Amino acid sequence: MSVEKIERVAVIGAGEMGQQIALLCAKGGFPTHLHDQSEEALEKAIHKLNQLTDRWIEKGKVTVEEREEMFARLIATTSIEEAVQSADLIIEAVVEKLEVKREVFQTLDRIAAQHTILATNSSTIVSSKLASVTKRPDRVLNMHFFYPPVVMDCIEIVKNEKTSQQTVDLVSQFCKEIGRTGIVIEKEIFGFIANRFVLALTKEALHLYEGGYADYENIDLIVKKALGHPLGPFELMDLSGLDVGYYVNVLQSEETGKEEDRPAQSVIDKIEKGELGRKTGKGWYDYTK
């Protein structure tokens, strides 16, 4: 059984990524369910999305009526069955841990319609590791949105060996309909394309900082002034969340077996102090002022 067009969407996980992906889908005209096990997480997500769209209205990006239509298409629910029962596309956006994602995909495979495409927003974990716990590997792939999804115009569509061309075509068309550039990556590789560059830059920046060659502010300044990057590597870590980068490095080191791919000690120290970046008010920089 297959579907000719994606018409309804479910997003699993109401964190910073999930909530904005859901809003982007609703803005694109798709009835969208946003699921999280936590009622509190859903309430926070809707509150943040209201604040975000308030700023859009102030800047003239959307009208009040368009915002109302957007939210009418966006349904928050703690029931995963309700969220996925009519979805043609499910986008998983839970924590970047393989065992958690595999559990989610097992559940989704069991309760979603046979034709439903299962996509993971993982920034590093290849979809074949999730497809293997389903009975629909031909309808599983990566849809890697970049943070923040409502701003960044790029989605990496990563095929695994069993992903069908029809699945890729449907997802590529869906990306166009939500106003994003979907770029197909033909083969799986850890970190895909963009994050392999980011990982390399971040690793070198931390090496230089921990080696005492320059402080993090000057490293950021050099990268911005000399290379023309909008954010330095330490600012980018704060934006993405130091915990997110930590989990990525853990996965990378497990993948490669190399000691140098493990999380940097300075990052571990920050995490132990609860300094995760912008979302906690402090990371490398202080955002509380």
PDB file of C-alpha atoms in Angstrom:
ATOM      1  CA  MET A   1       0.000   0.000   0.000  1.00  0.00           C
ATOM      2  CA  SER A   2       1.365   3.446  -0.915  1.00  0.00           C
ATOM      3  CA  VAL A   3       0.232   7.051  -0.866  1.00  0.00           C
ATOM      4  CA  GLU A   4       0.474   9.476  -3.777  1.00  0.00           C
ATOM      5  CA  LYS A   5       0.707  12.673  -1.730  1.00  0.00           C
ATOM      6  CA  ILE A   6       1.512  13.656   1.831  1.00  0.00           C
ATOM      7  CA  GLU A   7      -1.531  15.370   3.300  1.00  0.00           C
ATOM      8  CA  ARG A   8      -1.313  14.949   7.085  1.00  0.00           C
ATOM      9  CA  VAL A   9       1.718  15.074   9.358  1.00  0.00           C
ATOM     10  CA  ALA A  10       2.683  14.059  12.889  1.00  0.00           C
ATOM     11  CA  VAL A  11       5.755  15.285  14.767  1.00  0.00           C
ATOM     12  CA  ILE A  12       6.971  13.207  17.710  1.00  0.00           C
ATOM     13  CA  GLY A  13       8.766  15.235  20.370  1.00  0.00           C
ATOM     14  CA  ALA A  14       7.879  18.800  21.409  1.00  0.00           C
ATOM     15  CA  GLY A  15      11.375  20.109  22.131  1.00  0.00           C
ATOM     16  CA  GLU A  16      12.903  23.124  20.381  1.00  0.00           C
ATOM     17  CA  MET A  17      13.253  21.247  17.082  1.00  0.00           C
ATOM     18  CA  GLY A  18       9.986  19.339  17.156  1.00  0.00           C
ATOM     19  CA  GLN A  19       7.800  22.304  18.015  1.00  0.00           C
ATOM     20  CA  GLN A  20       9.238  24.442  15.208  1.00  0.00           C
ATOM     21  CA  ILE A  21       9.052  21.618  12.676  1.00  0.00           C
ATOM     22  CA  ALA A  22       5.371  21.190  13.588  1.00  0.00           C
ATOM     23  CA  LEU A  23       4.747  24.918  13.195  1.00  0.00           C
ATOM     24  CA  LEU A  24       6.511  24.912   9.825  1.00  0.00           C
ATOM     25  CA  CYS A  25       4.279  22.060   8.640  1.00  0.00           C
ATOM     26  CA  ALA A  26       1.127  23.811   9.863  1.00  0.00           C
ATOM     27  CA  LYS A  27       2.264  27.068   8.247  1.00  0.00           C
ATOM     28  CA  GLY A  28       2.701  25.138   4.999  1.00  0.00           C
ATOM     29  CA  GLY A  29      -0.988  24.154   5.109  1.00  0.00           C
ATOM     30  CA  PHE A  30      -0.694  20.645   6.562  1.00  0.00           C
ATOM     31  CA  PRO A  31      -2.902  19.428   9.436  1.00  0.00           C
ATOM     32  CA  THR A  32      -0.238  18.530  11.993  1.00  0.00           C
ATOM     33  CA  HIS A  33      -0.265  16.682  15.301  1.00  0.00           C
ATOM     34  CA  LEU A  34       2.526  17.524  17.762  1.00  0.00           C
ATOM     35  CA  HIS A  35       3.040  14.715  20.255  1.00  0.00           C
ATOM     36  CA  ASP A  36       4.937  14.546  23.511  1.00  0.00           C
ATOM     37  CA  GLN A  37       4.540  12.286  26.531  1.00  0.00           C
ATOM     38  CA  SER A  38       4.655  15.349  28.773  1.00  0.00           C
ATOM     39  CA  GLU A  39       1.674  17.684  29.005  1.00  0.00           C
ATOM     40  CA  GLU A  40       4.011  20.308  30.462  1.00  0.00           C
ATOM     41  CA  ALA A  41       6.348  20.029  27.462  1.00  0.00           C
ATOM     42  CA  LEU A  42       3.417  20.551  25.090  1.00  0.00           C
ATOM     43  CA  GLU A  43       2.205  23.584  27.038  1.00  0.00           C
ATOM     44  CA  LYS A  44       5.689  25.106  26.944  1.00  0.00           C
ATOM     45  CA  ALA A  45       5.931  24.373  23.224  1.00  0.00           C
ATOM     46  CA  ILE A  46       2.643  26.077  22.383  1.00  0.00           C
ATOM     47  CA  HIS A  47       3.577  29.038  24.595  1.00  0.00           C
ATOM     48  CA  LYS A  48       6.905  29.441  22.779  1.00  0.00           C
ATOM     49  CA  LEU A  49       5.229  29.132  19.380  1.00  0.00           C
ATOM     50  CA  ASN A  50       2.740  31.828  20.379  1.00  0.00           C
ATOM     51  CA  GLN A  51       5.622  34.105  21.362  1.00  0.00           C
ATOM     52  CA  LEU A  52       7.390  33.336  18.088  1.00  0.00           C
ATOM     53  CA  THR A  53       4.345  34.069  15.942  1.00  0.00           C
ATOM     54  CA  ASP A  54       3.641  37.240  17.968  1.00  0.00           C
ATOM     55  CA  ARG A  55       7.003  38.508  16.702  1.00  0.00           C
ATOM     56  CA  TRP A  56       6.059  37.464  13.174  1.00  0.00           C
ATOM     57  CA  ILE A  57       2.905  39.545  13.426  1.00  0.00           C
ATOM     58  CA  GLU A  58       4.845  42.537  14.788  1.00  0.00           C
ATOM     59  CA  LYS A  59       7.259  42.295  11.843  1.00  0.00           C
ATOM     60  CA  GLY A  60       4.461  41.899   9.311  1.00  0.00           C
ATOM     61  CA  LYS A  61       5.514  38.371   8.318  1.00  0.00           C
ATOM     62  CA  VAL A  62       2.026  36.968   8.963  1.00  0.00           C
ATOM     63  CA  THR A  63      -1.372  38.426   9.780  1.00  0.00           C
ATOM     64  CA  VAL A  64      -3.413  37.636  12.879  1.00  0.00           C
ATOM     65  CA  GLU A  65      -5.801  35.643  10.684  1.00  0.00           C
ATOM     66  CA  GLU A  66      -2.954  33.610   9.159  1.00  0.00           C
ATOM     67  CA  ARG A  67      -1.628  32.855  12.628  1.00  0.00           C
ATOM     68  CA  GLU A  68      -5.078  31.668  13.737  1.00  0.00           C
ATOM     69  CA  GLU A  69      -5.346  29.400  10.681  1.00  0.00           C
ATOM     70  CA  MET A  70      -1.863  28.043  11.414  1.00  0.00           C
ATOM     71  CA  PHE A  71      -2.738  27.130  15.000  1.00  0.00           C
ATOM     72  CA  ALA A  72      -6.072  25.659  13.908  1.00  0.00           C
ATOM     73  CA  ARG A  73      -4.072  23.115  11.900  1.00  0.00           C
ATOM     74  CA  LEU A  74      -1.716  22.376  14.821  1.00  0.00           C
ATOM     75  CA  ILE A  75      -2.999  19.892  17.415  1.00  0.00           C
ATOM     76  CA  ALA A  76      -0.954  19.090  20.526  1.00  0.00           C
ATOM     77  CA  THR A  77      -1.562  15.713  22.133  1.00  0.00           C
ATOM     78  CA  THR A  78      -0.034  13.316  24.662  1.00  0.00           C
ATOM     79  CA  SER A  79      -1.694  10.391  22.839  1.00  0.00           C
ATOM     80  CA  ILE A  80       0.690   8.931  20.290  1.00  0.00           C
ATOM     81  CA  GLU A  81      -2.165   6.905  18.787  1.00  0.00           C
ATOM     82  CA  GLU A  82      -4.175  10.065  18.159  1.00  0.00           C
ATOM     83  CA  ALA A  83      -1.131  11.805  16.708  1.00  0.00           C
ATOM     84  CA  VAL A  84      -0.237   9.183  14.114  1.00  0.00           C
ATOM     85  CA  GLN A  85      -3.507   7.457  13.222  1.00  0.00           C
ATOM     86  CA  SER A  86      -4.137   9.519  10.073  1.00  0.00           C
ATOM     87  CA  ALA A  87      -0.596  10.726   9.306  1.00  0.00           C
ATOM     88  CA  ASP A  88       1.016  10.165   5.907  1.00  0.00           C
ATOM     89  CA  LEU A  89       4.363  11.398   7.241  1.00  0.00           C
ATOM     90  CA  ILE A  90       5.693  11.094  10.782  1.00  0.00           C
ATOM     91  CA  ILE A  91       8.772  13.103  11.745  1.00  0.00           C
ATOM     92  CA  GLU A  92      10.545  11.884  14.882  1.00  0.00           C
ATOM     93  CA  ALA A  93      12.339  14.618  16.854  1.00  0.00           C
ATOM     94  CA  VAL A  94      13.134  13.034  20.214  1.00  0.00           C
ATOM     95  CA  VAL A  95      16.427  13.025  22.107  1.00  0.00           C
ATOM     96  CA  GLU A  96      19.558  12.131  20.105  1.00  0.00           C
ATOM     97  CA  LYS A  97      19.959   8.658  21.626  1.00  0.00           C
ATOM     98  CA  LEU A  98      19.823   5.579  19.425  1.00  0.00           C
ATOM     99  CA  GLU A  99      18.072   3.306  21.920  1.00  0.00           C
ATOM    100  CA  VAL A 100      15.310   5.884  22.511  1.00  0.00           C
ATOM    101  CA  LYS A 101      14.764   6.430  18.788  1.00  0.00           C
ATOM    102  CA  ARG A 102      14.643   2.680  18.122  1.00  0.00           C
ATOM    103  CA  GLU A 103      11.904   2.294  20.749  1.00  0.00           C
ATOM    104  CA  VAL A 104       9.942   5.144  19.178  1.00  0.00           C
ATOM    105  CA  PHE A 105      10.262   3.664  15.681  1.00  0.00           C
ATOM    106  CA  GLN A 106       9.112   0.238  16.903  1.00  0.00           C
ATOM    107  CA  THR A 107       6.014   1.875  18.376  1.00  0.00           C
ATOM    108  CA  LEU A 108       5.349   3.986  15.293  1.00  0.00           C
ATOM    109  CA  ASP A 109       5.723   1.000  12.979  1.00  0.00           C
ATOM    110  CA  ARG A 110       3.172  -0.912  15.036  1.00  0.00           C
ATOM    111  CA  ILE A 111       0.475   1.782  15.271  1.00  0.00           C
ATOM    112  CA  ALA A 112       0.869   3.905  12.119  1.00  0.00           C
ATOM    113  CA  ALA A 113      -0.919   3.119   8.852  1.00  0.00           C
ATOM    114  CA  GLN A 114       0.932   0.790   6.510  1.00  0.00           C
ATOM    115  CA  HIS A 115       1.570   3.519   3.934  1.00  0.00           C
ATOM    116  CA  THR A 116       2.975   6.064   6.420  1.00  0.00           C
ATOM    117  CA  ILE A 117       6.523   7.345   5.893  1.00  0.00           C
ATOM    118  CA  LEU A 118       8.689   7.375   9.021  1.00  0.00           C
ATOM    119  CA  ALA A 119      11.355  10.076   9.065  1.00  0.00           C
ATOM    120  CA  THR A 120      13.922  10.880  11.716  1.00  0.00           C
ATOM    121  CA  ASN A 121      15.181  14.405  12.279  1.00  0.00           C
ATOM    122  CA  SER A 122      18.394  13.008  13.738  1.00  0.00           C
ATOM    123  CA  SER A 123      21.414  15.116  12.898  1.00  0.00           C
ATOM    124  CA  THR A 124      23.799  12.143  12.931  1.00  0.00           C
ATOM    125  CA  ILE A 125      22.063   8.776  13.383  1.00  0.00           C
ATOM    126  CA  VAL A 126      21.509   7.104  10.009  1.00  0.00           C
ATOM    127  CA  SER A 127      17.997   5.850   9.346  1.00  0.00           C
ATOM    128  CA  SER A 128      19.052   2.266   8.567  1.00  0.00           C
ATOM    129  CA  LYS A 129      19.651   1.813  12.311  1.00  0.00           C
ATOM    130  CA  LEU A 130      15.989   2.674  12.852  1.00  0.00           C
ATOM    131  CA  ALA A 131      14.558   1.035   9.729  1.00  0.00           C
ATOM    132  CA  SER A 132      15.887  -2.303  10.976  1.00  0.00           C
ATOM    133  CA  VAL A 133      13.310  -2.378  13.798  1.00  0.00           C
ATOM    134  CA  THR A 134      10.398  -1.752  11.401  1.00  0.00           C
ATOM    135  CA  LYS A 135       8.548  -3.735   8.757  1.00  0.00           C
ATOM    136  CA  ARG A 136       8.697  -0.817   6.306  1.00  0.00           C
ATOM    137  CA  PRO A 137      12.396  -0.046   5.652  1.00  0.00           C
ATOM    138  CA  ASP A 138      11.489   1.258   2.183  1.00  0.00           C
ATOM    139  CA  ARG A 139       9.488   4.065   3.851  1.00  0.00           C
ATOM    140  CA  VAL A 140      12.151   5.162   6.347  1.00  0.00           C
ATOM    141  CA  LEU A 141      14.698   7.971   5.861  1.00  0.00           C
ATOM    142  CA  ASN A 142      16.332  10.975   7.496  1.00  0.00           C
ATOM    143  CA  MET A 143      14.790  14.439   7.251  1.00  0.00           C
ATOM    144  CA  HIS A 144      17.445  16.545   8.925  1.00  0.00           C
ATOM    145  CA  PHE A 145      16.087  20.029   9.614  1.00  0.00           C
ATOM    146  CA  PHE A 146      18.548  22.688  10.764  1.00  0.00           C
ATOM    147  CA  TYR A 147      18.045  24.845  13.844  1.00  0.00           C
ATOM    148  CA  PRO A 148      15.984  26.942  13.933  1.00  0.00           C
ATOM    149  CA  PRO A 149      13.725  25.169  11.411  1.00  0.00           C
ATOM    150  CA  VAL A 150      11.472  28.216  10.907  1.00  0.00           C
ATOM    151  CA  VAL A 151      14.522  30.165   9.677  1.00  0.00           C
ATOM    152  CA  MET A 152      16.915  27.696   8.054  1.00  0.00           C
ATOM    153  CA  ASP A 153      16.157  26.858   4.420  1.00  0.00           C
ATOM    154  CA  CYS A 154      17.708  23.396   4.191  1.00  0.00           C
ATOM    155  CA  ILE A 155      16.616  19.828   4.878  1.00  0.00           C
ATOM    156  CA  GLU A 156      19.019  16.937   4.302  1.00  0.00           C
ATOM    157  CA  ILE A 157      17.021  14.001   2.910  1.00  0.00           C
ATOM    158  CA  VAL A 158      19.227  10.983   3.542  1.00  0.00           C
ATOM    159  CA  LYS A 159      18.438   7.651   1.895  1.00  0.00           C
ATOM    160  CA  ASN A 160      19.350   4.303   3.343  1.00  0.00           C
ATOM    161  CA  GLU A 161      19.935   1.283   1.106  1.00  0.00           C
ATOM    162  CA  LYS A 162      16.279   0.225   1.299  1.00  0.00           C
ATOM    163  CA  THR A 163      14.576   3.625   0.991  1.00  0.00           C
ATOM    164  CA  SER A 164      12.342   3.612  -2.094  1.00  0.00           C
ATOM    165  CA  GLN A 165      12.520   6.303  -4.744  1.00  0.00           C
ATOM    166  CA  GLN A 166       8.812   6.979  -4.237  1.00  0.00           C
ATOM    167  CA  THR A 167       9.488   7.792  -0.586  1.00  0.00           C
ATOM    168  CA  VAL A 168      12.287  10.181  -1.554  1.00  0.00           C
ATOM    169  CA  ASP A 169      10.097  11.851  -4.191  1.00  0.00           C
ATOM    170  CA  LEU A 170       7.183  12.322  -1.780  1.00  0.00           C
ATOM    171  CA  VAL A 171       9.393  13.824   0.915  1.00  0.00           C
ATOM    172  CA  SER A 172      11.183  16.066  -1.601  1.00  0.00           C
ATOM    173  CA  GLN A 173       7.830  17.420  -2.778  1.00  0.00           C
ATOM    174  CA  PHE A 174       6.714  17.910   0.830  1.00  0.00           C
ATOM    175  CA  CYS A 175       9.830  19.999   1.517  1.00  0.00           C
ATOM    176  CA  LYS A 176       8.900  22.284  -1.386  1.00  0.00           C
ATOM    177  CA  GLU A 177       5.376  22.674  -0.053  1.00  0.00           C
ATOM    178  CA  ILE A 178       6.583  23.840   3.363  1.00  0.00           C
ATOM    179  CA  GLY A 179       8.950  26.278   1.671  1.00  0.00           C
ATOM    180  CA  ARG A 180      12.219  24.467   2.288  1.00  0.00           C
ATOM    181  CA  THR A 181      15.023  23.212   0.055  1.00  0.00           C
ATOM    182  CA  GLY A 182      15.220  19.448   0.415  1.00  0.00           C
ATOM    183  CA  ILE A 183      18.583  18.087  -0.721  1.00  0.00           C
ATOM    184  CA  VAL A 184      18.933  14.340  -1.303  1.00  0.00           C
ATOM    185  CA  ILE A 185      22.014  12.571   0.032  1.00  0.00           C
ATOM    186  CA  GLU A 186      22.454   9.303  -1.828  1.00  0.00           C
ATOM    187  CA  LYS A 187      24.459   7.322   0.757  1.00  0.00           C
ATOM    188  CA  GLU A 188      24.505   7.186   4.532  1.00  0.00           C
ATOM    189  CA  ILE A 189      27.446   8.579   6.473  1.00  0.00           C
ATOM    190  CA  PHE A 190      27.710   9.657  10.101  1.00  0.00           C
ATOM    191  CA  GLY A 191      26.832  13.362  10.426  1.00  0.00           C
ATOM    192  CA  PHE A 192      25.664  13.586   6.805  1.00  0.00           C
ATOM    193  CA  ILE A 193      27.140  16.598   4.980  1.00  0.00           C
ATOM    194  CA  ALA A 194      26.695  19.859   6.900  1.00  0.00           C
ATOM    195  CA  ASN A 195      27.380  18.449  10.350  1.00  0.00           C
ATOM    196  CA  ARG A 196      30.590  16.765   9.241  1.00  0.00           C
ATOM    197  CA  PHE A 197      31.931  20.244   8.492  1.00  0.00           C
ATOM    198  CA  VAL A 198      30.527  21.591  11.775  1.00  0.00           C
ATOM    199  CA  LEU A 199      31.990  18.681  13.772  1.00  0.00           C
ATOM    200  CA  ALA A 200      35.426  19.203  12.239  1.00  0.00           C
ATOM    201  CA  LEU A 201      35.359  22.949  12.928  1.00  0.00           C
ATOM    202  CA  THR A 202      34.076  22.490  16.489  1.00  0.00           C
ATOM    203  CA  LYS A 203      36.651  19.808  17.293  1.00  0.00           C
ATOM    204  CA  GLU A 204      39.504  22.054  16.138  1.00  0.00           C
ATOM    205  CA  ALA A 205      38.086  25.090  17.993  1.00  0.00           C
ATOM    206  CA  LEU A 206      37.932  23.104  21.256  1.00  0.00           C
ATOM    207  CA  HIS A 207      41.444  21.751  20.668  1.00  0.00           C
ATOM    208  CA  LEU A 208      42.790  25.289  20.249  1.00  0.00           C
ATOM    209  CA  TYR A 209      40.871  26.576  23.283  1.00  0.00           C
ATOM    210  CA  GLU A 210      41.895  23.717  25.589  1.00  0.00           C
ATOM    211  CA  GLY A 211      45.476  24.009  24.333  1.00  0.00           C
ATOM    212  CA  GLY A 212      45.585  27.635  25.461  1.00  0.00           C
ATOM    213  CA  TYR A 213      46.182  29.083  21.997  1.00  0.00           C
ATOM    214  CA  ALA A 214      43.308  31.566  22.289  1.00  0.00           C
ATOM    215  CA  ASP A 215      40.218  32.106  24.395  1.00  0.00           C
ATOM    216  CA  TYR A 216      36.830  31.079  23.003  1.00  0.00           C
ATOM    217  CA  GLU A 217      35.735  34.661  22.277  1.00  0.00           C
ATOM    218  CA  ASN A 218      38.754  35.346  20.095  1.00  0.00           C
ATOM    219  CA  ILE A 219      38.398  32.010  18.296  1.00  0.00           C
ATOM    220  CA  ASP A 220      34.798  32.946  17.495  1.00  0.00           C
ATOM    221  CA  LEU A 221      35.894  36.405  16.366  1.00  0.00           C
ATOM    222  CA  ILE A 222      38.557  35.022  14.012  1.00  0.00           C
ATOM    223  CA  VAL A 223      36.125  32.536  12.456  1.00  0.00           C
ATOM    224  CA  LYS A 224      33.580  35.307  11.868  1.00  0.00           C
ATOM    225  CA  LYS A 225      35.997  37.985  10.658  1.00  0.00           C
ATOM    226  CA  ALA A 226      38.395  35.838   8.650  1.00  0.00           C
ATOM    227  CA  LEU A 227      36.086  33.092   7.343  1.00  0.00           C
ATOM    228  CA  GLY A 228      32.864  35.093   7.135  1.00  0.00           C
ATOM    229  CA  HIS A 229      30.788  32.739   9.297  1.00  0.00           C
ATOM    230  CA  PRO A 230      27.698  34.358  10.878  1.00  0.00           C
ATOM    231  CA  LEU A 231      28.435  32.584  14.180  1.00  0.00           C
ATOM    232  CA  GLY A 232      31.654  31.349  15.715  1.00  0.00           C
ATOM    233  CA  PRO A 233      31.933  27.672  16.755  1.00  0.00           C
ATOM    234  CA  PHE A 234      31.363  28.443  20.458  1.00  0.00           C
ATOM    235  CA  GLU A 235      28.340  30.612  19.674  1.00  0.00           C
ATOM    236  CA  LEU A 236      27.024  27.789  17.502  1.00  0.00           C
ATOM    237  CA  MET A 237      27.487  25.280  20.337  1.00  0.00           C
ATOM    238  CA  ASP A 238      25.444  27.569  22.590  1.00  0.00           C
ATOM    239  CA  LEU A 239      22.723  27.900  19.954  1.00  0.00           C
ATOM    240  CA  SER A 240      22.427  24.156  19.311  1.00  0.00           C
ATOM    241  CA  GLY A 241      22.861  23.152  22.959  1.00  0.00           C
ATOM    242  CA  LEU A 242      26.051  21.758  24.460  1.00  0.00           C
ATOM    243  CA  ASP A 243      24.193  18.597  25.479  1.00  0.00           C
ATOM    244  CA  VAL A 244      23.196  17.983  21.845  1.00  0.00           C
ATOM    245  CA  GLY A 245      26.830  18.257  20.762  1.00  0.00           C
ATOM    246  CA  TYR A 246      27.867  16.004  23.628  1.00  0.00           C
ATOM    247  CA  TYR A 247      25.521  13.202  22.517  1.00  0.00           C
ATOM    248  CA  VAL A 248      26.722  13.587  18.932  1.00  0.00           C
ATOM    249  CA  ASN A 249      30.343  13.153  20.049  1.00  0.00           C
ATOM    250  CA  VAL A 250      29.428  10.111  22.137  1.00  0.00           C
ATOM    251  CA  LEU A 251      27.795   8.526  19.092  1.00  0.00           C
ATOM    252  CA  GLN A 252      30.706   9.516  16.854  1.00  0.00           C
ATOM    253  CA  SER A 253      33.273   7.976  19.197  1.00  0.00           C
ATOM    254  CA  GLU A 254      31.213   4.774  19.386  1.00  0.00           C
ATOM    255  CA  GLU A 255      31.055   4.755  15.584  1.00  0.00           C
ATOM    256  CA  THR A 256      34.775   5.329  14.992  1.00  0.00           C
ATOM    257  CA  GLY A 257      36.302   3.915  18.182  1.00  0.00           C
ATOM    258  CA  LYS A 258      38.670   6.888  18.234  1.00  0.00           C
ATOM    259  CA  GLU A 259      39.545   8.597  21.520  1.00  0.00           C
ATOM    260  CA  GLU A 260      39.815  11.999  19.798  1.00  0.00           C
ATOM    261  CA  ASP A 261      36.144  11.818  18.808  1.00  0.00           C
ATOM    262  CA  ARG A 262      34.981  11.698  22.437  1.00  0.00           C
ATOM    263  CA  PRO A 263      33.418  14.847  23.972  1.00  0.00           C
ATOM    264  CA  ALA A 264      35.939  17.520  24.992  1.00  0.00           C
ATOM    265  CA  GLN A 265      36.549  17.908  28.727  1.00  0.00           C
ATOM    266  CA  SER A 266      35.605  21.597  28.652  1.00  0.00           C
ATOM    267  CA  VAL A 267      32.192  20.635  27.235  1.00  0.00           C
ATOM    268  CA  ILE A 268      31.724  17.937  29.884  1.00  0.00           C
ATOM    269  CA  ASP A 269      32.535  20.511  32.591  1.00  0.00           C
ATOM    270  CA  LYS A 270      29.898  22.903  31.216  1.00  0.00           C
ATOM    271  CA  ILE A 271      27.245  20.178  31.087  1.00  0.00           C
ATOM    272  CA  GLU A 272      27.963  19.097  34.666  1.00  0.00           C
ATOM    273  CA  LYS A 273      27.313  22.704  35.742  1.00  0.00           C
ATOM    274  CA  GLY A 274      24.051  22.786  33.778  1.00  0.00           C
ATOM    275  CA  GLU A 275      25.420  25.378  31.366  1.00  0.00           C
ATOM    276  CA  LEU A 276      23.919  24.068  28.129  1.00  0.00           C
ATOM    277  CA  GLY A 277      23.796  27.268  26.098  1.00  0.00           C
ATOM    278  CA  ARG A 278      21.019  29.673  25.240  1.00  0.00           C
ATOM    279  CA  LYS A 279      18.255  27.365  26.462  1.00  0.00           C
ATOM    280  CA  THR A 280      19.598  27.477  30.042  1.00  0.00           C
ATOM    281  CA  GLY A 281      20.702  31.120  29.912  1.00  0.00           C
ATOM    282  CA  LYS A 282      24.396  30.279  30.016  1.00  0.00           C
ATOM    283  CA  GLY A 283      26.864  28.194  28.043  1.00  0.00           C
ATOM    284  CA  TRP A 284      30.111  29.585  26.742  1.00  0.00           C
ATOM    285  CA  TYR A 285      28.395  32.965  26.882  1.00  0.00           C
ATOM    286  CA  ASP A 286      25.994  34.471  29.422  1.00  0.00           C
ATOM    287  CA  TYR A 287      22.506  35.141  28.037  1.00  0.00           C
ATOM    288  CA  THR A 288      20.825  36.143  31.304  1.00  0.00           C
ATOM    289  CA  LYS A 289      21.437  39.886  30.838  1.00  0.00           C
TER     290      LYS A 289
END
